[in-house]
Coordinates of C-alpha atoms in Angstrom, one line a residue:
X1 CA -13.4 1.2 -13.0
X2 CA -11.5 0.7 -15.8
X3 CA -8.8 -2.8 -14.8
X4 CA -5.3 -3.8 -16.4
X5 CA -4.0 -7.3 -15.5
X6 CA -0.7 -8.7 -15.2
X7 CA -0.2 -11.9 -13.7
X8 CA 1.7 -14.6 -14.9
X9 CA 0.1 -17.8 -13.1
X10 CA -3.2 -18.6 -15.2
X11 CA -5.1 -20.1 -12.3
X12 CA -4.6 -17.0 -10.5
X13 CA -5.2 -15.3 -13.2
X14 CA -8.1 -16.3 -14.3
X15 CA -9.8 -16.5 -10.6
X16 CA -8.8 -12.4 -10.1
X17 CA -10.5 -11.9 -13.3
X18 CA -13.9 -13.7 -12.1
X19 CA -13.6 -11.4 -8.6
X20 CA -13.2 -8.2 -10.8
X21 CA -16.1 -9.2 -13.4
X22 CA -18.0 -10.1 -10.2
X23 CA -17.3 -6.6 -9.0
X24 CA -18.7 -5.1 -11.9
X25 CA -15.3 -3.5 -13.3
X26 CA -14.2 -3.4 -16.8
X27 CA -11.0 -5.8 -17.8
X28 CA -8.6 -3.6 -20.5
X29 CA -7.0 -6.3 -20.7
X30 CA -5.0 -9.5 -19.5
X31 CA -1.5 -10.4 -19.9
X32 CA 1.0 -12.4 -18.2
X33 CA 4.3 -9.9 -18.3
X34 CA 5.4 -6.4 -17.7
X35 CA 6.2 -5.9 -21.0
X36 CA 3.1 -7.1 -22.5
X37 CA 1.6 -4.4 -20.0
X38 CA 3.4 -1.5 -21.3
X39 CA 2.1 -2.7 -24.8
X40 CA -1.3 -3.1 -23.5
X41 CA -1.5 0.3 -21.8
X42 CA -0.1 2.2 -24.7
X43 CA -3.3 1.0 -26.7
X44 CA -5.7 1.0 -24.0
X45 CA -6.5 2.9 -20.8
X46 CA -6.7 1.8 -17.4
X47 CA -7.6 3.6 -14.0
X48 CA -5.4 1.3 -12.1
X49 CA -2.9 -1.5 -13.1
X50 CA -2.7 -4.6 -10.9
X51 CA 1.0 -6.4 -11.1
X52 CA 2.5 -9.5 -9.6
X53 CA 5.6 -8.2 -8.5
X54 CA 7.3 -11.5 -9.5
X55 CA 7.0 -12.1 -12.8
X56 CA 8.4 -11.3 -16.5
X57 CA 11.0 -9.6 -16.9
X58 CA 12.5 -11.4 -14.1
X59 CA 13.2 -11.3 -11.3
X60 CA 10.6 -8.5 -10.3
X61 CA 9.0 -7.9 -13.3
X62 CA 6.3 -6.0 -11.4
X63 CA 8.4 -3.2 -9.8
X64 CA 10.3 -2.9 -13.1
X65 CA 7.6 -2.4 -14.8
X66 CA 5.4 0.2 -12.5
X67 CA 8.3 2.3 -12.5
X68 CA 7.7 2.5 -16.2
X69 CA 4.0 2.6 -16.0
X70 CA 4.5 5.5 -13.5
X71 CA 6.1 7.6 -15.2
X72 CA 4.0 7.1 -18.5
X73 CA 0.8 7.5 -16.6
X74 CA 1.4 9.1 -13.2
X75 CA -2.5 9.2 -12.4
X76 CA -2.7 5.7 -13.1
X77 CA -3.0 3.6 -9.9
X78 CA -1.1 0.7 -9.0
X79 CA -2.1 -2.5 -7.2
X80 CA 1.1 -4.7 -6.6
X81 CA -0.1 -8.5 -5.6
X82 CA 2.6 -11.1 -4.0
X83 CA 2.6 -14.3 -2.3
X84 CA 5.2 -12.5 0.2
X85 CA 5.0 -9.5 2.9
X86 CA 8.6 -8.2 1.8
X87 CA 9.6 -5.2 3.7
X88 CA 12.5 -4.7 0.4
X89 CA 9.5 -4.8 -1.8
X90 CA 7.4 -2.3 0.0
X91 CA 11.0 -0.1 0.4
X92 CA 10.8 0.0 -3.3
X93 CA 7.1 0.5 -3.8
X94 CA 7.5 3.9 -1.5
X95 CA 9.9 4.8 -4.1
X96 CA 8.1 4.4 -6.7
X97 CA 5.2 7.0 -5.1
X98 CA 3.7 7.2 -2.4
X99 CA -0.1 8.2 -3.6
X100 CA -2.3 5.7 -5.8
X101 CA -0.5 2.8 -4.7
X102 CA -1.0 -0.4 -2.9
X103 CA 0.7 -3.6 -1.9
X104 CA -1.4 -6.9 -0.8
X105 CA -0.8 -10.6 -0.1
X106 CA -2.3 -12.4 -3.5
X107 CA -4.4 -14.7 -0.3
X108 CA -6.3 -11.7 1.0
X109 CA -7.5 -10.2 -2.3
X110 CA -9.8 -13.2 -2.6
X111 CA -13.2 -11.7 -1.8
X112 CA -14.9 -9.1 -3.8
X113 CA -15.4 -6.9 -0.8
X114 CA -11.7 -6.5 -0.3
X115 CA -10.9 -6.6 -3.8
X116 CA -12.9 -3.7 -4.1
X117 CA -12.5 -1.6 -1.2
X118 CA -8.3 -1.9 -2.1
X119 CA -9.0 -0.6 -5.4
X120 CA -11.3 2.1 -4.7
X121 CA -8.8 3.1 -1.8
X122 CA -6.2 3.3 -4.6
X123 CA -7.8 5.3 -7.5
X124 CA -9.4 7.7 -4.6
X125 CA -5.8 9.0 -4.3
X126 CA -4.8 7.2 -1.2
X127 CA -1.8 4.1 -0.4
X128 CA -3.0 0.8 0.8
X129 CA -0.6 -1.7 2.6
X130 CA -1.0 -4.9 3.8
X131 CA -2.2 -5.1 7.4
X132 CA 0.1 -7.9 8.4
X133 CA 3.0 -5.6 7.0
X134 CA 2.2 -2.4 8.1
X135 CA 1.8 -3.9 11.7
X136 CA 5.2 -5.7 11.6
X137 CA 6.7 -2.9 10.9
X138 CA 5.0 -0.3 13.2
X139 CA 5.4 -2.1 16.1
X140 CA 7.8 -1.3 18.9
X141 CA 10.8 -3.5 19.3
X142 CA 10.8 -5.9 21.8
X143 CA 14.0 -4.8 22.8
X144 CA 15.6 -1.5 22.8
X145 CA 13.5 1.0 21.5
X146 CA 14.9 3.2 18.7
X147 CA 14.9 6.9 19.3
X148 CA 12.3 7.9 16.2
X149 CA 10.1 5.8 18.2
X150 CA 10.1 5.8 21.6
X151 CA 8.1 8.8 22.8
X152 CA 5.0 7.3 20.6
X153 CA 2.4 6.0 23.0
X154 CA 0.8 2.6 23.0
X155 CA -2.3 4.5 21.0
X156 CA -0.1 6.7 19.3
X157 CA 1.8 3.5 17.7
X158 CA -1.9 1.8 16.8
X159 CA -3.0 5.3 15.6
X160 CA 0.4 5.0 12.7
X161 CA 0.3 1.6 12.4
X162 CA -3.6 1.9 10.7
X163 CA -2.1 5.2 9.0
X164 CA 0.3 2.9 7.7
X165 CA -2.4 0.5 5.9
X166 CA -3.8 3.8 4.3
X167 CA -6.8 4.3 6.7
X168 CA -8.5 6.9 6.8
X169 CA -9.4 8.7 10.5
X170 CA -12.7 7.9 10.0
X171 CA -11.5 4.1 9.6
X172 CA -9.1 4.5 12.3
X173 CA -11.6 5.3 14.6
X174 CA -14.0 2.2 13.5
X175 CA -11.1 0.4 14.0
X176 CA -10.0 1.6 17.5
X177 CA -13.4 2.5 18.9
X178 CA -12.9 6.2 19.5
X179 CA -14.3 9.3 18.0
X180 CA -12.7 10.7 14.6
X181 CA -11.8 13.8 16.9
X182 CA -9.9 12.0 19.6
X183 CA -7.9 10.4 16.4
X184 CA -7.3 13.8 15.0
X185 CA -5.3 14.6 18.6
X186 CA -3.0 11.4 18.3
X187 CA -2.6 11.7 14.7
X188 CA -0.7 15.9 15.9
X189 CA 0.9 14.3 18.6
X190 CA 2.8 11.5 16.5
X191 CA 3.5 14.6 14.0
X192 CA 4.7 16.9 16.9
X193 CA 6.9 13.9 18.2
X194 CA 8.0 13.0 15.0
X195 CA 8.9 16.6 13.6
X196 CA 6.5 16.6 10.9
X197 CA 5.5 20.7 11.0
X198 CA 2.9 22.0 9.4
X199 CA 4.4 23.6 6.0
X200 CA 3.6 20.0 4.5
X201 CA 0.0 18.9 4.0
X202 CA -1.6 16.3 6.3
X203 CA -1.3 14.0 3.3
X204 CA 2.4 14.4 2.5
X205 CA 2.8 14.5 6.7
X206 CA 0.3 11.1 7.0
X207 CA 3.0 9.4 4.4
X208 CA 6.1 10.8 6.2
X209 CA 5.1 9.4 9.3
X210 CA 4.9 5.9 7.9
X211 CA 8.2 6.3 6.4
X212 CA 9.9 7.5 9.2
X213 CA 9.2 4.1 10.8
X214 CA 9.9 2.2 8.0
X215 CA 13.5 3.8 7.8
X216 CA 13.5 3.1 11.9
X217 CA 13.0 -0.5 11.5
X218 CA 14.8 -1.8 8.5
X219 CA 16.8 -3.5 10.4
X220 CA 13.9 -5.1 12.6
X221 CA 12.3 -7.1 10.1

């Protein structure tokens, strides 16, 4: 696919670009700020945009500047890189959309077989956060249990919290070692549980379920 860089450290940089070469996609274009992105993009066209979310213009230079990019190109993917699992940054990602999108720690993009499967995730329609994240945040409290979550079962709650990396219940079910059809029964129960009828479609309902326990937990992480 068609890549659009923005990173502002050069060693980093310059070792993404290798892994995307590697991975046999085309580089637009390279550039170390948001606002050299917008440039870029408004000469040159990209299936998915990868941003460090801390960069020029400062202090998040990367969220600034997908909000742009977003409304610009709303087909456009976006692949937001950090050094940091932030639950504020992934708060404003959701905001930002909720389809095409994806959030990873800059240290776990550094194969070619993640790299790739991320970005293929991404411009396939779907969202993609980071595991580490998505489990922090899904997770029960140790202590008292809020209300939006406490009727989830223990496989209910690992059911959501691979929902919440952007899995697929095909992948959930790789993951948890059951059949795609027992998945498909949790995945209705958490939506039964969590009020998410069936006027919405199983995407919208898939995303609303992961914000619902985002908004539950804000205060837990």
């Amino acid at each position: 696919m068609r890549v659009a860089l923005a990173e502002d450290g050069a060693l980093f940089r310059e070792g993404l670009l290798m892994l995307l070469r590697a991975a046999g996609h085309e580089i637009v274009g390279s550039v170390a700020g948001g606002d050299e992105m917008v440039a870029l993009l408004a000469t040159e066209q990209a299936d998915v945009a990868i941003l460090d979310i801390r960069m020029p213009p400062e202090p998040d230079g990367g969220l600034t500047t997908a909000e742009r990019l977003r409304g610009l190109y709303p087909q456009m993917g976006l692949l937001f890189l950090s050094h940091y699992a932030e639950t504020h940054y992934l708060m404003r990602i959701l905001e930002i959309g909720t389809e095409s999108i994806g959030y990873r720690l800059k240290e776990k993009v550094g194969s070619v077989d993640v790299l790739t499967d991320t970005l293929d995730r991404i411009h396939n329609g779907e969202i993609v956060i980071e595991p580490v994240l998505a489990k922090r945040l899904v997770e029960r409290p140790r202590g008292e249990k809020k209300d939006v979550v406490a009727s989830l079962s223990d496989r209910e709650t690992d059911v959501l919290r691979l929902m919440a990396e952007g899995r697929s219940n095909n992948g959930i079910a790789g993951q948890l070692f059951v059949t795609p059809k027992a998945v498909e029964k949790h995945i209705a129960n958490i939506f039964g549980k969590l009020g998410l009828h069936t006027d919405t479609s199983e995407h919208h309902r898939r995303v609303l379920a992961v914000l619902t326990y985002l908004r539950s937990q804000r205060t837990e992480v």
